[in-house]
Amino acid sequence: MAAPSTTMDELVVATSAAVGQVVGVFIVFPLDVVKTRIQVQKVADPEELEVGKSHSKSHDTSGRRHVAIPEGPFAALRRMIREEGVLKVWARFPAKGVQQGLTRFTYYWIYTWVINRFRDAVGRSHKLGFWANLMLGYLAGLLNTVFLSPLETLATRVMVSREPITMLDAARDVLHHHGVRGFYFGQPTATMFISANPAVQNTVFDQIRAALLGDRKALGFAEAFLVGVLAKSVATVTTYPASRATSIIQNTPTVGRARAGCRSPSVPGEIAAVYREGGIWALYSGLQTTLLKGVLQAGVMLMVKERVDYATRLALAMV
């Protein structure tokens, strides 16, 4: 059983991360909707560029549906607000806010718990190196994703819906068409790939933070934001194809199964299908929007987390 001090440490870290995540998601939420919609689109063949420019759809003689090439993030954001209205866009926030807040709370609880247990085993004076940090972060991601991936599936469906729906509506739709296993389309291969994103992000952040801190107890606002932006950028670029494939599978499991050529779609299978249809650039379709949204959200989240964590520890006389 963990000592009370480490238990409180895990609670403070998890709570501050959840608060930071909800604040970050709220600030960039419209971009998050745009990013998710771009990720789940299939991409037009090169010879259909003109179709893409007009944002229309077409079918070839085989009946395959082609979707327009995604527009830029700001153009897509303006069009979404014009067509759906600001209120309809923001009506989707509660589902994403709950999902992200809960996911971040549990991830950081597990992440801190795993690191504390590792330090108990090797000694508190032992410096946590890059590779140990990465492996422990990946383990935390695996454990967290197994339990909370259904929430991610529902939040994705809520955001890509053209009409505001609740997570309950999305859950009913999944159960009606696919049963309980519909909440886990793309698992367990998706879990193996997506768990790498928070592992890379937190490893880069923690290693740079440790180098910058010195004798201080916390980073400043600007420092935490900039280090968070850098950490998220590295994590996003290295894991984006897997993230895009997972979004496609979660939103269109029937299409994903057909394209993957098996009953249960996999992330590698979907990545291969996207590559065959559009080449290497198709794997990174929507990356601009994801980076813009992701780095801002992560920067805000880690900045808020750093300050809430420090303020809480001061209030509880933990520093």
CSV table of C-alpha atoms in Angstrom, one decimal, residues 31-276:
chain,number,residue,atom,x,y,z
A,31,LEU,CA,-10.6,23.6,-33.8
A,32,ASP,CA,-10.9,20.2,-32.1
A,33,VAL,CA,-14.2,19.6,-34.0
A,34,VAL,CA,-12.6,20.6,-37.3
A,35,LYS,CA,-9.6,18.5,-36.6
A,36,THR,CA,-11.7,15.4,-35.9
A,37,ARG,CA,-13.8,15.8,-39.0
A,38,ILE,CA,-10.8,16.2,-41.2
A,39,GLN,CA,-9.2,13.1,-39.7
A,40,VAL,CA,-12.1,10.9,-40.4
A,41,GLN,CA,-12.4,12.0,-44.0
A,42,LYS,CA,-11.2,9.8,-46.8
A,43,VAL,CA,-9.1,11.6,-49.4
A,44,ALA,CA,-9.8,12.1,-53.0
A,45,ASP,CA,-7.6,10.5,-55.6
A,46,PRO,CA,-5.0,12.8,-57.2
A,47,GLU,CA,-7.0,13.0,-60.5
A,48,GLU,CA,-10.0,14.3,-58.6
A,49,LEU,CA,-8.3,17.4,-57.3
A,50,GLU,CA,-10.9,19.6,-58.9
A,51,VAL,CA,-13.6,17.8,-57.1
A,52,GLY,CA,-11.7,18.4,-53.8
A,53,LYS,CA,-11.5,22.1,-54.5
A,54,SER,CA,-15.2,22.4,-54.9
A,55,HIS,CA,-15.8,20.4,-51.6
A,56,SER,CA,-18.1,18.0,-53.5
A,57,LYS,CA,-18.3,14.2,-53.7
A,58,SER,CA,-18.2,11.8,-56.6
A,59,HIS,CA,-18.2,8.1,-57.4
A,60,ASP,CA,-16.1,6.2,-59.9
A,61,THR,CA,-17.4,3.3,-62.0
A,62,SER,CA,-16.7,0.9,-59.2
A,63,GLY,CA,-19.0,2.8,-56.9
A,64,ARG,CA,-16.2,3.9,-54.5
A,65,ARG,CA,-17.0,7.1,-52.8
A,66,HIS,CA,-14.4,9.9,-52.9
A,67,VAL,CA,-14.3,12.6,-50.3
A,68,ALA,CA,-13.0,16.1,-51.0
A,69,ILE,CA,-9.4,17.0,-50.0
A,70,PRO,CA,-9.6,18.7,-46.6
A,71,GLU,CA,-9.5,22.5,-46.7
A,72,GLY,CA,-7.3,24.5,-44.3
A,73,PRO,CA,-8.2,24.7,-40.6
A,74,PHE,CA,-9.3,28.3,-40.6
A,75,ALA,CA,-11.3,27.9,-43.8
A,76,ALA,CA,-13.0,24.8,-42.4
A,77,LEU,CA,-13.7,26.5,-39.1
A,78,ARG,CA,-15.3,29.5,-40.8
A,79,ARG,CA,-17.4,27.2,-43.0
A,80,MET,CA,-18.5,25.1,-40.1
A,81,ILE,CA,-19.6,28.1,-38.1
A,82,ARG,CA,-21.4,29.6,-41.1
A,83,GLU,CA,-23.3,26.4,-41.8
A,84,GLU,CA,-24.0,25.2,-38.3
A,85,GLY,CA,-23.8,28.2,-36.1
A,86,VAL,CA,-21.7,28.9,-33.1
A,87,LEU,CA,-24.2,27.5,-30.6
A,88,LYS,CA,-24.4,24.1,-32.4
A,89,VAL,CA,-20.6,23.8,-32.5
A,90,TRP,CA,-20.2,24.6,-28.8
A,91,ALA,CA,-23.2,22.3,-27.9
A,92,ARG,CA,-20.8,19.4,-28.4
A,93,PHE,CA,-18.3,20.6,-25.7
A,94,PRO,CA,-19.8,18.8,-22.6
A,95,ALA,CA,-19.2,15.4,-24.2
A,96,LYS,CA,-15.6,16.2,-25.1
A,97,GLY,CA,-15.0,18.1,-21.8
A,98,VAL,CA,-16.1,15.1,-19.7
A,99,GLN,CA,-14.2,12.6,-21.8
A,100,GLN,CA,-11.0,14.7,-21.8
A,101,GLY,CA,-11.1,15.6,-18.1
A,102,LEU,CA,-11.7,12.1,-17.0
A,103,THR,CA,-9.1,10.6,-19.4
A,104,ARG,CA,-6.5,13.1,-18.3
A,105,PHE,CA,-7.3,12.6,-14.6
A,106,THR,CA,-7.0,8.8,-14.8
A,107,TYR,CA,-3.9,8.9,-17.0
A,108,TYR,CA,-1.9,11.2,-14.7
A,109,TRP,CA,-3.0,9.2,-11.7
A,110,ILE,CA,-1.7,6.0,-13.2
A,111,TYR,CA,1.3,7.8,-14.7
A,112,THR,CA,2.3,9.2,-11.3
A,113,TRP,CA,1.5,6.0,-9.5
A,114,VAL,CA,3.7,3.9,-11.8
A,115,ILE,CA,6.6,6.4,-11.5
A,116,ASN,CA,6.3,6.4,-7.7
A,117,ARG,CA,6.3,2.7,-7.6
A,118,PHE,CA,9.4,2.6,-9.8
A,119,ARG,CA,11.2,5.1,-7.6
A,120,ASP,CA,10.2,3.0,-4.5
A,121,ALA,CA,11.9,0.1,-6.2
A,122,VAL,CA,15.1,1.7,-7.4
A,123,GLY,CA,15.5,4.5,-4.8
A,124,ARG,CA,14.1,8.0,-4.5
A,125,SER,CA,17.5,9.5,-5.3
A,126,HIS,CA,17.6,7.7,-8.7
A,127,LYS,CA,17.2,10.1,-11.6
A,128,LEU,CA,14.4,9.0,-14.0
A,129,GLY,CA,16.1,8.7,-17.4
A,130,PHE,CA,14.6,9.3,-20.8
A,131,TRP,CA,13.9,5.7,-21.8
A,132,ALA,CA,12.6,4.6,-18.3
A,133,ASN,CA,10.3,7.7,-18.4
A,134,LEU,CA,9.1,6.8,-21.9
A,135,MET,CA,8.4,3.1,-21.0
A,136,LEU,CA,6.6,4.0,-17.8
A,137,GLY,CA,4.5,6.6,-19.6
A,138,TYR,CA,3.7,4.1,-22.3
A,139,LEU,CA,2.6,1.6,-19.7
A,140,ALA,CA,0.3,4.2,-18.1
A,141,GLY,CA,-1.1,5.0,-21.5
A,142,LEU,CA,-1.9,1.3,-22.1
A,143,LEU,CA,-3.7,0.9,-18.8
A,144,ASN,CA,-5.6,4.1,-19.2
A,145,THR,CA,-6.7,3.5,-22.8
A,146,VAL,CA,-8.0,0.0,-22.1
A,147,PHE,CA,-10.6,1.4,-19.6
A,148,LEU,CA,-11.4,4.7,-21.3
A,149,SER,CA,-11.3,4.0,-25.1
A,150,PRO,CA,-15.2,3.8,-25.2
A,151,LEU,CA,-15.4,7.4,-24.1
A,152,GLU,CA,-13.0,8.4,-27.0
A,153,THR,CA,-15.2,6.5,-29.5
A,154,LEU,CA,-18.3,8.3,-28.2
A,155,ALA,CA,-16.7,11.7,-28.1
A,156,THR,CA,-15.4,11.3,-31.7
A,157,ARG,CA,-19.0,10.4,-32.9
A,158,VAL,CA,-20.4,13.5,-31.1
A,159,MET,CA,-18.0,15.8,-32.8
A,160,VAL,CA,-18.3,14.5,-36.4
A,161,SER,CA,-22.1,14.6,-36.2
A,162,ARG,CA,-23.6,17.4,-38.3
A,163,GLU,CA,-26.4,17.8,-35.7
A,164,PRO,CA,-25.7,18.2,-32.0
A,165,ILE,CA,-26.0,14.8,-30.2
A,166,THR,CA,-25.2,13.7,-26.7
A,167,MET,CA,-22.9,10.9,-25.6
A,168,LEU,CA,-26.0,8.9,-24.7
A,169,ASP,CA,-27.3,9.3,-28.3
A,170,ALA,CA,-23.9,8.2,-29.6
A,171,ALA,CA,-23.8,5.2,-27.2
A,172,ARG,CA,-27.3,4.1,-28.3
A,173,ASP,CA,-26.3,4.3,-32.0
A,174,VAL,CA,-23.2,2.2,-31.4
A,175,LEU,CA,-25.1,-0.4,-29.4
A,176,HIS,CA,-27.9,-0.5,-32.0
A,177,HIS,CA,-25.6,-1.1,-35.0
A,178,HIS,CA,-22.6,-2.9,-33.5
A,179,GLY,CA,-23.3,-4.0,-30.0
A,180,VAL,CA,-20.9,-3.7,-27.1
A,181,ARG,CA,-17.9,-4.5,-29.3
A,182,GLY,CA,-18.6,-1.4,-31.3
A,183,PHE,CA,-17.0,0.6,-28.5
A,184,TYR,CA,-13.7,-1.2,-29.1
A,185,PHE,CA,-13.4,-1.1,-32.9
A,186,GLY,CA,-9.7,-0.9,-33.7
A,187,GLN,CA,-8.6,-2.4,-30.3
A,188,PRO,CA,-6.2,-3.7,-29.2
A,189,THR,CA,-4.0,-2.4,-32.0
A,190,ALA,CA,-5.2,1.1,-31.6
A,191,THR,CA,-4.3,1.0,-27.9
A,192,MET,CA,-0.8,0.0,-28.7
A,193,PHE,CA,-0.2,2.9,-31.1
A,194,ILE,CA,-2.2,5.7,-29.4
A,195,SER,CA,-0.7,5.1,-26.0
A,196,ALA,CA,2.6,6.3,-27.5
A,197,ASN,CA,1.3,9.9,-27.8
A,198,PRO,CA,1.0,10.8,-24.1
A,199,ALA,CA,4.1,8.8,-23.4
A,200,VAL,CA,6.2,10.8,-25.8
A,201,GLN,CA,4.6,14.1,-24.8
A,202,ASN,CA,5.1,13.6,-21.0
A,203,THR,CA,8.6,12.2,-21.4
A,204,VAL,CA,9.7,15.2,-23.5
A,205,PHE,CA,8.0,17.6,-21.1
A,206,ASP,CA,9.3,16.0,-17.9
A,207,GLN,CA,12.9,15.7,-19.2
A,208,ILE,CA,13.0,19.3,-20.3
A,209,ARG,CA,11.2,20.5,-17.1
A,210,ALA,CA,13.8,18.7,-14.9
A,211,ALA,CA,16.6,20.4,-16.8
A,212,LEU,CA,15.0,23.8,-16.5
A,213,LEU,CA,13.9,23.7,-12.9
A,214,GLY,CA,17.1,23.8,-11.0
A,215,ASP,CA,16.3,24.7,-7.4
A,216,ARG,CA,12.8,25.9,-8.3
A,217,LYS,CA,9.6,24.1,-7.5
A,218,ALA,CA,7.7,24.9,-10.6
A,219,LEU,CA,8.1,26.4,-14.1
A,220,GLY,CA,6.8,29.9,-14.9
A,221,PHE,CA,3.7,30.4,-17.1
A,222,ALA,CA,5.6,31.1,-20.3
A,223,GLU,CA,8.1,28.3,-19.7
A,224,ALA,CA,5.5,25.6,-19.0
A,225,PHE,CA,3.5,26.8,-22.1
A,226,LEU,CA,6.4,26.7,-24.5
A,227,VAL,CA,7.8,23.4,-23.2
A,228,GLY,CA,4.3,21.9,-23.5
A,229,VAL,CA,4.0,23.2,-27.1
A,230,LEU,CA,7.3,21.6,-28.0
A,231,ALA,CA,6.5,18.3,-26.3
A,232,LYS,CA,3.1,18.0,-28.0
A,233,SER,CA,4.6,18.9,-31.4
A,234,VAL,CA,7.1,16.0,-31.1
A,235,ALA,CA,4.4,13.6,-29.9
A,236,THR,CA,1.8,14.6,-32.6
A,237,VAL,CA,4.2,14.3,-35.6
A,238,THR,CA,5.5,10.9,-34.5
A,239,THR,CA,2.1,9.4,-33.8
A,240,TYR,CA,-0.3,11.2,-36.2
A,241,PRO,CA,-0.8,8.4,-38.8
A,242,ALA,CA,-2.0,6.0,-36.1
A,243,SER,CA,-4.2,8.7,-34.6
A,244,ARG,CA,-5.8,9.4,-37.9
A,245,ALA,CA,-6.4,5.7,-38.6
A,246,THR,CA,-8.0,5.3,-35.2
A,247,SER,CA,-10.4,8.2,-35.8
A,248,ILE,CA,-11.5,6.7,-39.1
A,249,ILE,CA,-12.1,3.3,-37.4
A,250,GLN,CA,-14.0,4.8,-34.5
A,251,ASN,CA,-16.3,6.8,-36.7
A,252,THR,CA,-16.8,4.4,-39.6
A,253,PRO,CA,-16.2,0.9,-38.4
A,254,THR,CA,-18.1,-0.8,-41.2
A,255,VAL,CA,-16.0,1.0,-43.9
A,256,GLY,CA,-12.9,0.4,-41.8
A,257,ARG,CA,-13.6,-3.4,-41.8
A,258,ALA,CA,-14.2,-3.4,-45.5
A,259,ARG,CA,-11.1,-1.5,-46.3
A,260,ALA,CA,-8.9,-3.5,-43.9
A,261,GLY,CA,-10.3,-6.7,-45.4
A,262,CYS,CA,-11.1,-8.3,-42.1
A,263,ARG,CA,-13.9,-8.5,-39.5
A,264,SER,CA,-12.1,-6.4,-37.0
A,265,PRO,CA,-10.3,-3.4,-38.4
A,266,SER,CA,-6.7,-2.6,-37.2
A,267,VAL,CA,-4.6,0.5,-37.1
A,268,PRO,CA,-1.9,-0.9,-39.4
A,269,GLY,CA,-4.6,-2.1,-41.8
A,270,GLU,CA,-6.2,1.3,-41.9
A,271,ILE,CA,-2.8,3.1,-42.3
A,272,ALA,CA,-2.0,0.8,-45.3
A,273,ALA,CA,-5.5,1.5,-46.8
A,274,VAL,CA,-5.1,5.3,-46.5
A,275,TYR,CA,-1.6,5.1,-48.0
A,276,ARG,CA,-2.8,3.0,-50.9
